[in-house]
Coordinates of C-alpha atoms in Angstrom, one line a residue:
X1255 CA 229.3 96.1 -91.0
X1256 CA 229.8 99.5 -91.6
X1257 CA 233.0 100.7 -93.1
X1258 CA 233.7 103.9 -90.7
X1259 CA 235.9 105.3 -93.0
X1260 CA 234.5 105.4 -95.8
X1261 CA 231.4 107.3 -94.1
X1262 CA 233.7 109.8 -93.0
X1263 CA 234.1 111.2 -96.4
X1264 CA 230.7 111.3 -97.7
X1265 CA 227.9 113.8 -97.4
X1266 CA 226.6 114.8 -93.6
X1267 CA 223.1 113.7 -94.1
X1268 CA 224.6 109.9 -95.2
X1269 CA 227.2 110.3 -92.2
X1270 CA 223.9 111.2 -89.8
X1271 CA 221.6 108.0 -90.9
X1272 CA 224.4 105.2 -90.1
X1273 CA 225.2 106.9 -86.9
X1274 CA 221.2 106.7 -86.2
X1275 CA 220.7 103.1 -86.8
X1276 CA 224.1 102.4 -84.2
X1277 CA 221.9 104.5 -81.6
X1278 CA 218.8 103.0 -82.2
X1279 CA 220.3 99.4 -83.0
X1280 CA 219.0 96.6 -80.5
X1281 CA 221.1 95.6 -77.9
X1282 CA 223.4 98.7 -78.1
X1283 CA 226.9 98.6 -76.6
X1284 CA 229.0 101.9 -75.4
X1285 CA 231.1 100.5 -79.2
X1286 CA 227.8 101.4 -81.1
X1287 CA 227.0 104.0 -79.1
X1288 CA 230.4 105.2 -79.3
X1289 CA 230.6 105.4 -83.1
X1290 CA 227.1 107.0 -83.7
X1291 CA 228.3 109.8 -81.3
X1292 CA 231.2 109.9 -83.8
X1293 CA 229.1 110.4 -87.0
X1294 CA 226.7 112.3 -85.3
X1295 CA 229.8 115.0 -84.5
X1296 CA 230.9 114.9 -88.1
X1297 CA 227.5 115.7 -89.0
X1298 CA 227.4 118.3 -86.6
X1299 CA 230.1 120.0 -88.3
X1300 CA 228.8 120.0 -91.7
X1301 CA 225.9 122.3 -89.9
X1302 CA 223.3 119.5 -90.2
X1303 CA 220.6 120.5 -88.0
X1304 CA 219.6 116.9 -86.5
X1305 CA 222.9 115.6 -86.0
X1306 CA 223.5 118.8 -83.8
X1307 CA 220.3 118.1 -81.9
X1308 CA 221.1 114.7 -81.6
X1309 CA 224.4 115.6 -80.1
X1310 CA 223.0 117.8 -77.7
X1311 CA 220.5 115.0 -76.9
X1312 CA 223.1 113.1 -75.8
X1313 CA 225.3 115.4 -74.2
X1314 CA 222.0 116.2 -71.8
X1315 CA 221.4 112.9 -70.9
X1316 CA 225.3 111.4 -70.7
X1317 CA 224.1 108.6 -73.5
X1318 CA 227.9 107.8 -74.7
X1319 CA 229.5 110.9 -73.2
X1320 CA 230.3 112.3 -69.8
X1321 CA 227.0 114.8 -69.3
X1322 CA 228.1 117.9 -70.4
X1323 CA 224.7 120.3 -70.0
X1324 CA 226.8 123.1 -71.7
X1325 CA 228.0 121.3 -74.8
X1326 CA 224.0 119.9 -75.2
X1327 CA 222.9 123.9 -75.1
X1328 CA 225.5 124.6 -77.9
X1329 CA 224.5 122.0 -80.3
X1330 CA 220.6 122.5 -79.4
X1331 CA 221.3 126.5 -80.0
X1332 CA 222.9 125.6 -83.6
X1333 CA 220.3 123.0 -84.9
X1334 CA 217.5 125.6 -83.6
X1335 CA 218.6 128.6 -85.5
X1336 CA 218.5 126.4 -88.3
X1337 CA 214.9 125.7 -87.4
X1338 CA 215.2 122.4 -86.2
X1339 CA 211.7 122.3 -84.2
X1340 CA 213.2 119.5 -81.7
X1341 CA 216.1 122.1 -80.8
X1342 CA 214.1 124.8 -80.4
X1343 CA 211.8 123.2 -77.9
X1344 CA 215.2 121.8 -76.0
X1345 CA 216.9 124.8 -75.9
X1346 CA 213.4 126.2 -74.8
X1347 CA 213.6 124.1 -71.8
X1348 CA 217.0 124.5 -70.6
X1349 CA 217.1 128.5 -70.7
X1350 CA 214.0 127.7 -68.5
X1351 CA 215.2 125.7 -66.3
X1352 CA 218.8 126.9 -66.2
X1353 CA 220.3 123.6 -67.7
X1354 CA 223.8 124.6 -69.0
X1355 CA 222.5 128.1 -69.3
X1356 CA 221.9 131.2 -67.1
X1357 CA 217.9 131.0 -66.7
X1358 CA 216.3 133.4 -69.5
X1359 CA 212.6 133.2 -69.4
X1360 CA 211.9 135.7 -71.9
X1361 CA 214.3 133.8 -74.3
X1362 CA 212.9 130.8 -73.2
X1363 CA 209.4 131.8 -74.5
X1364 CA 210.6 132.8 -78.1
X1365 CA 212.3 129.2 -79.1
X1366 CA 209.1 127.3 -77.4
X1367 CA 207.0 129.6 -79.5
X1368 CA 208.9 128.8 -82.8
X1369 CA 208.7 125.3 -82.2
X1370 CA 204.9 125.6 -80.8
X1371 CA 204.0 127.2 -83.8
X1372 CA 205.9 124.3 -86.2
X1373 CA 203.1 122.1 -83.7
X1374 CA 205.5 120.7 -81.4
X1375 CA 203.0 119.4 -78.5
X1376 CA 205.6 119.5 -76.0
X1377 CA 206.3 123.5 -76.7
X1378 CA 202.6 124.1 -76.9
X1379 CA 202.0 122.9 -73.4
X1380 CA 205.0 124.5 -72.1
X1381 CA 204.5 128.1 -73.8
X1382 CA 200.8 127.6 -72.7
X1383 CA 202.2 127.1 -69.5
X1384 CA 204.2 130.2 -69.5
X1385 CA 201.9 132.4 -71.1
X1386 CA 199.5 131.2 -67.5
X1387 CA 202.3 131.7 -65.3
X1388 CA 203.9 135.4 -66.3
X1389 CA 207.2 133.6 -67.3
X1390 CA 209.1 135.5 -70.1
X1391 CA 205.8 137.2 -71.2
X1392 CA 203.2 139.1 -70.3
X1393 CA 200.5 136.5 -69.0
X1394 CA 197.8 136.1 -71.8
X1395 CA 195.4 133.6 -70.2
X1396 CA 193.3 133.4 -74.3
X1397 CA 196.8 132.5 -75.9
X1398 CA 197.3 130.0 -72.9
X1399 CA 194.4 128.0 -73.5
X1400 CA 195.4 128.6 -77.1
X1401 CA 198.1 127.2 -76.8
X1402 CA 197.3 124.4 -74.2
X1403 CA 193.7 122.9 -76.8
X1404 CA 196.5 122.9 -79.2
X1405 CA 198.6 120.5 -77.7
X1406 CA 195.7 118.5 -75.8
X1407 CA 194.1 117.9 -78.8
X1408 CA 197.7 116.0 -79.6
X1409 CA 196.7 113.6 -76.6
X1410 CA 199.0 115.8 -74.4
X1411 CA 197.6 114.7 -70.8
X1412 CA 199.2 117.8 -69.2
X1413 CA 197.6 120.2 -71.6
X1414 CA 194.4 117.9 -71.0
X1415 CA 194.5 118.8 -67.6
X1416 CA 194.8 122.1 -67.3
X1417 CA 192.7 123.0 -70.1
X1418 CA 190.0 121.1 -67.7
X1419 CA 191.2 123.5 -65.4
X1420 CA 190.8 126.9 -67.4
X1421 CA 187.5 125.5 -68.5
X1422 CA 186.3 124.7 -65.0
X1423 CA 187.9 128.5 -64.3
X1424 CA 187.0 130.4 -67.2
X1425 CA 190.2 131.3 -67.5
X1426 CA 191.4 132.5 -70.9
X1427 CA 187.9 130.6 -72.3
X1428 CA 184.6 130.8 -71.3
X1429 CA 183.1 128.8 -68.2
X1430 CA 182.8 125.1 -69.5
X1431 CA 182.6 122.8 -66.5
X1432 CA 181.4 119.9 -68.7
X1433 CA 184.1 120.4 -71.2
X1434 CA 186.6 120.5 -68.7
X1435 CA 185.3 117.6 -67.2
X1436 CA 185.7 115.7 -70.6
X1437 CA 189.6 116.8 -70.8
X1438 CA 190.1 115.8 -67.5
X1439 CA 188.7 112.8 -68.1
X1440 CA 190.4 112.2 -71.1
X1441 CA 194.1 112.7 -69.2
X1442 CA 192.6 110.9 -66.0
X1443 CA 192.1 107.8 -68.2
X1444 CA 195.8 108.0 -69.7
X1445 CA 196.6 107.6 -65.7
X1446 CA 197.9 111.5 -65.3
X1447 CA 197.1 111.6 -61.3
X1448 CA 196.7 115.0 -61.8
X1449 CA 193.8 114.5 -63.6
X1450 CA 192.8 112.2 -61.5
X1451 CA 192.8 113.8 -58.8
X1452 CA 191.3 117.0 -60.4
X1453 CA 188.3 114.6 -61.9
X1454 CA 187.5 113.1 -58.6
X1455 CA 187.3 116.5 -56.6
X1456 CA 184.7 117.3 -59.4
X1457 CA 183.0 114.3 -59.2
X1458 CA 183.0 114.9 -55.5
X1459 CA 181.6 118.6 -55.4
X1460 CA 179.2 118.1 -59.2
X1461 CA 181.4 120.4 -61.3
X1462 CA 180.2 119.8 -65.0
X1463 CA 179.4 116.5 -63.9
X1464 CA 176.5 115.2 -61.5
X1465 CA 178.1 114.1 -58.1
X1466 CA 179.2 110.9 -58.1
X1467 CA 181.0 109.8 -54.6
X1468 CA 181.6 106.1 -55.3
X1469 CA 183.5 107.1 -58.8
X1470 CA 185.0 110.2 -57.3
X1471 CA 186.5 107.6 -54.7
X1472 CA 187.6 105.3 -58.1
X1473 CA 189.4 108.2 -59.3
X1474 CA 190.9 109.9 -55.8
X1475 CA 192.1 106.2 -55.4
X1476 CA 193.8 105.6 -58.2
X1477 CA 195.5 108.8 -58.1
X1478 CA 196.7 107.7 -54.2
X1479 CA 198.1 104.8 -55.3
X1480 CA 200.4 106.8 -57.5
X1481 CA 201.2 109.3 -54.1
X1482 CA 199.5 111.9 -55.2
X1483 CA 199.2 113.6 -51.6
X1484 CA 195.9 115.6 -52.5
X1485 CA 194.4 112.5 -53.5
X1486 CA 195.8 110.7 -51.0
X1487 CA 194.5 113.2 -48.5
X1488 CA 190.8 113.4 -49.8
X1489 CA 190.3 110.3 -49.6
X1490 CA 191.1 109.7 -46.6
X1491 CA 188.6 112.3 -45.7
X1492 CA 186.0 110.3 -48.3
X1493 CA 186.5 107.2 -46.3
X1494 CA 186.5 108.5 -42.5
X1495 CA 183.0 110.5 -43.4
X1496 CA 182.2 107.8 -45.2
X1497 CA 179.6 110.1 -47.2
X1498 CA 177.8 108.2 -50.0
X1499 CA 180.3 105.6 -49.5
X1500 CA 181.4 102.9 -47.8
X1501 CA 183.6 104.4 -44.5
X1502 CA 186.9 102.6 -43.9
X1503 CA 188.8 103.9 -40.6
X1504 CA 191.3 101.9 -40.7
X1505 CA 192.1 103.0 -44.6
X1506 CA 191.6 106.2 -44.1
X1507 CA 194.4 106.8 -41.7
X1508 CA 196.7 104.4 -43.7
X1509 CA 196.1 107.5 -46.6
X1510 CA 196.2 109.9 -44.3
X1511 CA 199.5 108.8 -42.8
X1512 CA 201.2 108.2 -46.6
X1513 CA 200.1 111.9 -47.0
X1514 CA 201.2 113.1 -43.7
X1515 CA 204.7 111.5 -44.1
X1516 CA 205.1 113.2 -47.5
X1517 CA 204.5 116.8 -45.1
X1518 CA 200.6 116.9 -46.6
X1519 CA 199.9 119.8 -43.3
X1520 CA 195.6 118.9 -44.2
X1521 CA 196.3 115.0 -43.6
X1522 CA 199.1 115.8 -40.2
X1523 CA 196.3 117.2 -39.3
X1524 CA 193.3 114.2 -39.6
X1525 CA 195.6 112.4 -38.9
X1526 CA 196.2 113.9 -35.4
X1527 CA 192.3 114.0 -34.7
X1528 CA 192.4 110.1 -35.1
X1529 CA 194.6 109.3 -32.9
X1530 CA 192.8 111.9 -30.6
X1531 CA 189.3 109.9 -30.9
X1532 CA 190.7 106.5 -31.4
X1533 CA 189.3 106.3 -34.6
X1534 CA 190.7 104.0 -37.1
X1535 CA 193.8 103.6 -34.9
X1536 CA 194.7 103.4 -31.1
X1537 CA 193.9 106.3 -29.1
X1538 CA 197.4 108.3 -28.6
X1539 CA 197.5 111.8 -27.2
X1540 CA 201.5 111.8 -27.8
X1541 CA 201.1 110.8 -31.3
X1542 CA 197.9 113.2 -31.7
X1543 CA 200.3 116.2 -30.7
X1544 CA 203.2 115.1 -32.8
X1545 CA 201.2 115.3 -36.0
X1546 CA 199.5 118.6 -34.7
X1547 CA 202.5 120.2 -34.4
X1548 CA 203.5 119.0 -37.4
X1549 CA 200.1 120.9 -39.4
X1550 CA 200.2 123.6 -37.0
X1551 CA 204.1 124.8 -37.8
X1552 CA 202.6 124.5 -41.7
X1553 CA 200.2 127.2 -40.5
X1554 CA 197.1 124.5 -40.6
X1555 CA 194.9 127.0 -38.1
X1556 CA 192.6 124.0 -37.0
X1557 CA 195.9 122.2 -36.1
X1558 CA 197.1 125.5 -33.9
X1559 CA 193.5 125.5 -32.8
X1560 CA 193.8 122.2 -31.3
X1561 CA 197.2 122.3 -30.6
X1562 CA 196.5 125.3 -28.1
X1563 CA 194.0 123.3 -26.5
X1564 CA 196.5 120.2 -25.7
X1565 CA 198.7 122.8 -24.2
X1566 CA 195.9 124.4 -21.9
X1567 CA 194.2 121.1 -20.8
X1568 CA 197.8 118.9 -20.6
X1569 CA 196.2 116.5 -23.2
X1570 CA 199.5 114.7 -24.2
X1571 CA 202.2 117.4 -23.7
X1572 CA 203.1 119.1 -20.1
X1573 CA 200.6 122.1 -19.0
X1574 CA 201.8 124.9 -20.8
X1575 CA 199.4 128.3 -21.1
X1576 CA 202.0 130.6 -22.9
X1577 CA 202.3 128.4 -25.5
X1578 CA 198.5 127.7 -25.4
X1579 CA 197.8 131.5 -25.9
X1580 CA 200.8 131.6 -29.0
X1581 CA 199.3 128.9 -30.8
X1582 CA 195.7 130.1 -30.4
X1583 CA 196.5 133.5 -31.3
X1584 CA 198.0 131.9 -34.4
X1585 CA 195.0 130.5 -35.5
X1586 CA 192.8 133.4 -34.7
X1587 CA 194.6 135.8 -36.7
X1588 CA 193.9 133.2 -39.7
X1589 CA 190.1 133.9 -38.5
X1590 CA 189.3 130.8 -36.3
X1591 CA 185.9 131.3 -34.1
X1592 CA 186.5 129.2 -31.6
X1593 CA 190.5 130.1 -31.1
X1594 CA 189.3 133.8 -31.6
X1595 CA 186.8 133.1 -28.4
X1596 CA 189.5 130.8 -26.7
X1597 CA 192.4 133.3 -27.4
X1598 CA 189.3 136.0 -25.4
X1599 CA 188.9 134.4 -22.7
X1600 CA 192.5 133.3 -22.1
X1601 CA 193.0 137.5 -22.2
X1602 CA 190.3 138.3 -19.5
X1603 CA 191.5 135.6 -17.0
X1604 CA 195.2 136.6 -17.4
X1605 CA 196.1 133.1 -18.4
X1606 CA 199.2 132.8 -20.5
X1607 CA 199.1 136.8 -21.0
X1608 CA 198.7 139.9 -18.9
X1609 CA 194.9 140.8 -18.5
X1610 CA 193.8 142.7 -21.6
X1611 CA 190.0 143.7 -21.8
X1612 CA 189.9 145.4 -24.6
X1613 CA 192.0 143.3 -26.7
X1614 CA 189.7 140.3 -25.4
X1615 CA 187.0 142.2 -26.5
X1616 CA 188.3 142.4 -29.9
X1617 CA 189.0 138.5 -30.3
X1618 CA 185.6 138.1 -28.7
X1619 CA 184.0 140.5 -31.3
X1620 CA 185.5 138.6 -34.0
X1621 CA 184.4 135.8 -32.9
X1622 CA 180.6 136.6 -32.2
X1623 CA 180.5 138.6 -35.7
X1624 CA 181.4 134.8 -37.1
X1625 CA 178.5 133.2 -35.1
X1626 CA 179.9 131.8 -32.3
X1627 CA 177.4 131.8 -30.1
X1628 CA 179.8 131.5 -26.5
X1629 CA 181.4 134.5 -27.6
X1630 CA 178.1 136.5 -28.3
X1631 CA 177.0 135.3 -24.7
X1632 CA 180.2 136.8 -23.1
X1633 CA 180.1 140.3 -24.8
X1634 CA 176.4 140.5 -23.5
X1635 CA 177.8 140.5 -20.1
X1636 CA 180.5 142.3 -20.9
X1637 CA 178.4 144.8 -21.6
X1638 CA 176.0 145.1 -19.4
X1639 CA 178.1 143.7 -16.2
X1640 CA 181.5 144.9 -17.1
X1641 CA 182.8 144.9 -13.1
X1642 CA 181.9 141.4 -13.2
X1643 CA 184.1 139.7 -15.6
X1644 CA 186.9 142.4 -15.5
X1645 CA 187.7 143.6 -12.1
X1646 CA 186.7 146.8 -12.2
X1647 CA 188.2 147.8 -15.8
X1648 CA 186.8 151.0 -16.7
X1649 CA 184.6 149.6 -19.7
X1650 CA 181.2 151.7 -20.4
X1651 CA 178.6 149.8 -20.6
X1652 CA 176.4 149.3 -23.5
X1653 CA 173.0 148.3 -23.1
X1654 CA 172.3 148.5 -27.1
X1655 CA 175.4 145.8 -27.8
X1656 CA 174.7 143.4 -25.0
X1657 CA 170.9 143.3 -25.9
X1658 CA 172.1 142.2 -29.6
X1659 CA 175.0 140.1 -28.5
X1660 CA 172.2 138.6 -26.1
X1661 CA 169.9 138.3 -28.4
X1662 CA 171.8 136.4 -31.1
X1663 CA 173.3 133.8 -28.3
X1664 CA 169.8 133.0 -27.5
X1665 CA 169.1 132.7 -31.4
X1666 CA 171.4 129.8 -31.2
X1667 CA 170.0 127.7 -28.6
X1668 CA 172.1 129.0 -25.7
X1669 CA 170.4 128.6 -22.1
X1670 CA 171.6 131.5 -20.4
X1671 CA 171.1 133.5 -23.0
X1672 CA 167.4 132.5 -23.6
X1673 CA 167.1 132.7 -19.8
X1674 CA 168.2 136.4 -19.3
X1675 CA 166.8 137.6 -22.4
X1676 CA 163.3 136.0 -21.2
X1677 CA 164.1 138.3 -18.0
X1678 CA 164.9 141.2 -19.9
X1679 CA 161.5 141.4 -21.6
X1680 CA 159.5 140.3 -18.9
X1681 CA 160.6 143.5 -17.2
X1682 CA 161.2 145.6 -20.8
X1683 CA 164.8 146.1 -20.0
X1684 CA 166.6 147.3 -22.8
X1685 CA 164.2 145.4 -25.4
X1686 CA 160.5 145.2 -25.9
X1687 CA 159.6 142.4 -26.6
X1688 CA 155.3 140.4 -26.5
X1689 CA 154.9 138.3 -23.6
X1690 CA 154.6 135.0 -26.2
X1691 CA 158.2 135.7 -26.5
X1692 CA 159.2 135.9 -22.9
X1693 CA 157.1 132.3 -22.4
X1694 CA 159.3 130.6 -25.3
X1695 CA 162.7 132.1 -24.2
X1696 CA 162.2 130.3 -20.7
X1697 CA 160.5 127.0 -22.4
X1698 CA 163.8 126.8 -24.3
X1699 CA 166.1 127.5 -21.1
X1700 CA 163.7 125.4 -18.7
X1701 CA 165.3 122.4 -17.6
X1702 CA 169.2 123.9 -17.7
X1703 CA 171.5 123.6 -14.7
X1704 CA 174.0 126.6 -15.0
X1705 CA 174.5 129.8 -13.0
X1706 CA 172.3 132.2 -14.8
X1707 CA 173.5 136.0 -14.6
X1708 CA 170.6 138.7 -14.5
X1709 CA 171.2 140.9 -17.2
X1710 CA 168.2 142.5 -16.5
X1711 CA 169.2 143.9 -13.1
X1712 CA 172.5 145.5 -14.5
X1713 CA 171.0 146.9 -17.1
X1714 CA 168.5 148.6 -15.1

């Protein structure tokens, strides 16, 4: 049994060990705790550097004391300007995070470098941070992955993780997707789920690694099960496609609902599009809508997408074309085809919105230039029939745009288009085309049951 006072009057360094054998001492009571607090502080005074970080250890975490962030930045600040390597990297943290201390990044930076540079792998993964992430310093993406090698060649799993990442990158190092890989994997097997996660979307895509969808699965799993949301969500995906391996409906949407739940806006909404199909889970247009809300507030534009549609057709949710047209026009201005041609032709019927033909004609436009082949179809008319679809709006026509519009519709496959386009050269309107041409247009629209326009008599 220690004799208390008579460690009071001897040197700090002897009054420090005692009061680290009470801390560390198995079975510790607040008594022991209590009196290594004690000699830590008279240590403290004495200016010894780990008895002050100690002491501020304690005073962050409330180990013996009431928490007292302020008091833990004051002992961390004295033991660090002594060079105490743990203090530095502390005090590092809190002027980061604002822990007892105003936030000062650019303060922040200079203890983490001091104690990086003593090879503290905590403030090597942290300053490599920074240094990434402009905080306190000008970003320096080669002292980053410096810094970050430093510490993951310490087994740091954080720094192994997003040194994968620069590798994968380039960033701050040259392109090495198989040495990322190897960090990655290297954190992954320490069970970061970051790294998990990370490792099984490269396993997934063949990024430094050949593709691998049964261990990318291992991997996305694993990472899951410790709700990681990304992972979470990719697998679901993984086992709904079922794509090299075996496809679980059912377990996808349990992942897809554990990610949804967490606010994941991808899994809200796959999650939606099961319940819309039935698959995996009961067919529910209510609960299909409540998730695609969910995504589509998130600004998931395949969620808006589909969202508009439920509000045009009725499809779980009362008829609604004004909110239809705001929800498509959300996702077309993120660049969605199909709500870019939906959001069109919602403009030229005046459903949901006052008639506009030329701001149709721009969402068609946008649409077409993407491909979509409906939209390419309807700006051939448009152009050569404008009275048709518009009521008399005064839109000159353009033979030039609606043979190209009409041309690339029948590209894709599209009936009509192959139809009047067959017509159109048959009778050289607006295109010349050989009569082996004319003979394949109609083979491929032969057989079609649709109202067929004749392009070729408006444009003559």
């Amino acid at each position: 049994m220690f004799n208390h006072q008579g460690i009071q009057s001897t040197s700090a360094e002897k009054q420090c060990q005692p009061g680290a054998n009470f801390s560390t001492g198995v079975g510790q009571t607040a008594d022991r705790i209590a009196a290594a607090n004690g000699l830590y502080l008279l240590a403290a005074k004495q200016d010894l550097a780990k008895a002050q970080h100690k002491l501020g250890l304690y005073f962050l975490d409330g180990v013996g004391v009431d928490p007292n962030t302020e008091e833990a930045v004051r002992y961390f600040r004295l033991a660090a300007d002594q060079g105490h390597v743990g203090a530095q990297y502390a005090l590092g943290r809190c002027l980061l995070d604002g822990k007892g201390v105003d936030p000062n990044a650019k303060e922040a930076v200079r203890y983490l470098r001091l104690a990086a540079d003593q090879g503290h792998v905590g403030a090597q993964y942290n300053l490599g941070c920074c240094l990434l992430e402009d905080k306190g310093v000008d970003p320096n993406a080669e002292e980053a992955a410096r810094y970050l090698r430093l510490a993951a060649d310490q087994n740091h799993t954080d720094a192994q993780n997003n040194l994968g990442l620069c590798l994968l990158e380039g960033k701050g190092v040259d392109p090495n997707a198989k040495e990322g890989v190897r960090y990655l994997r290297l954190a992954a097997e320490q069970g970061l789920s970051d790294a998990q996660y990370n490792l099984g979307r490269c396993l997934l895509e063949g990024k430094g690694v050949d593709p691998n969808a049964e261990e990318a699965a291992r991997y996305l799993r694993l990472a899951a099960d410790q709700n990681h949301t990304d992972a979470q969500y990719n697998l679901g995906r993984c086992l709904l496609d079922g794509k090299d391996v075996d496809p679980n409906t059912e377990e996808a949407v349990r992942y897809f609902r554990l990610a949804a739940d967490q606010g994941h806006a991808g899994a809200q909404y796959h999650l939606s599009l099961c319940f819309a199909r039935g698959r995996g889970v009961g067919l529910n247009m209510k609960e299909a809508v409540k998730w695609l809300h969910s995504a589509a507030e998130q600004g998931r534009a395949g969620a808006q997408y589909h969202l508009g549609l439920c509000f045009a057709k009725g499809w779980g949710v009362g008829l609604n074309m004004e909110e239809a047209v705001k929800w498509l026009h959300s996702a077309a201005e993120q660049g969605l085809s199909n709500a870019q041609y939906n959001l069109g032709r919602c403009l030229l019927e005046g459903k949901g919105v006052d008639p506009n033909a030329k701001e149709a004609v721009r969402h068609l436009r946008l649409a077409a230039e993407q491909g979509h082949v409906g939209a390419q179809y309807d700006l051939s008319l448009y152009f050569a029939i404008d009275t048709c679809l518009f009521d008399g709006e005064d839109v000159d026509q353009n033979a030039k745009e609606a043979m190209r519009y009409l041309g690339l519709a029948a590209d894709q496959g599209h009936a009509d288009a192959q139809y009047n386009l067959s017509l159109c050269s048959a009778e050289g309107v607006g295109v010349k085309r050989k009569a082996g041409e004319v003979l394949n247009h109609l083979k491929s629209a032969d057989g079609e049951q649709a109202t067929r326009r004749s392009i070729s008599t408006a444009l003559r």
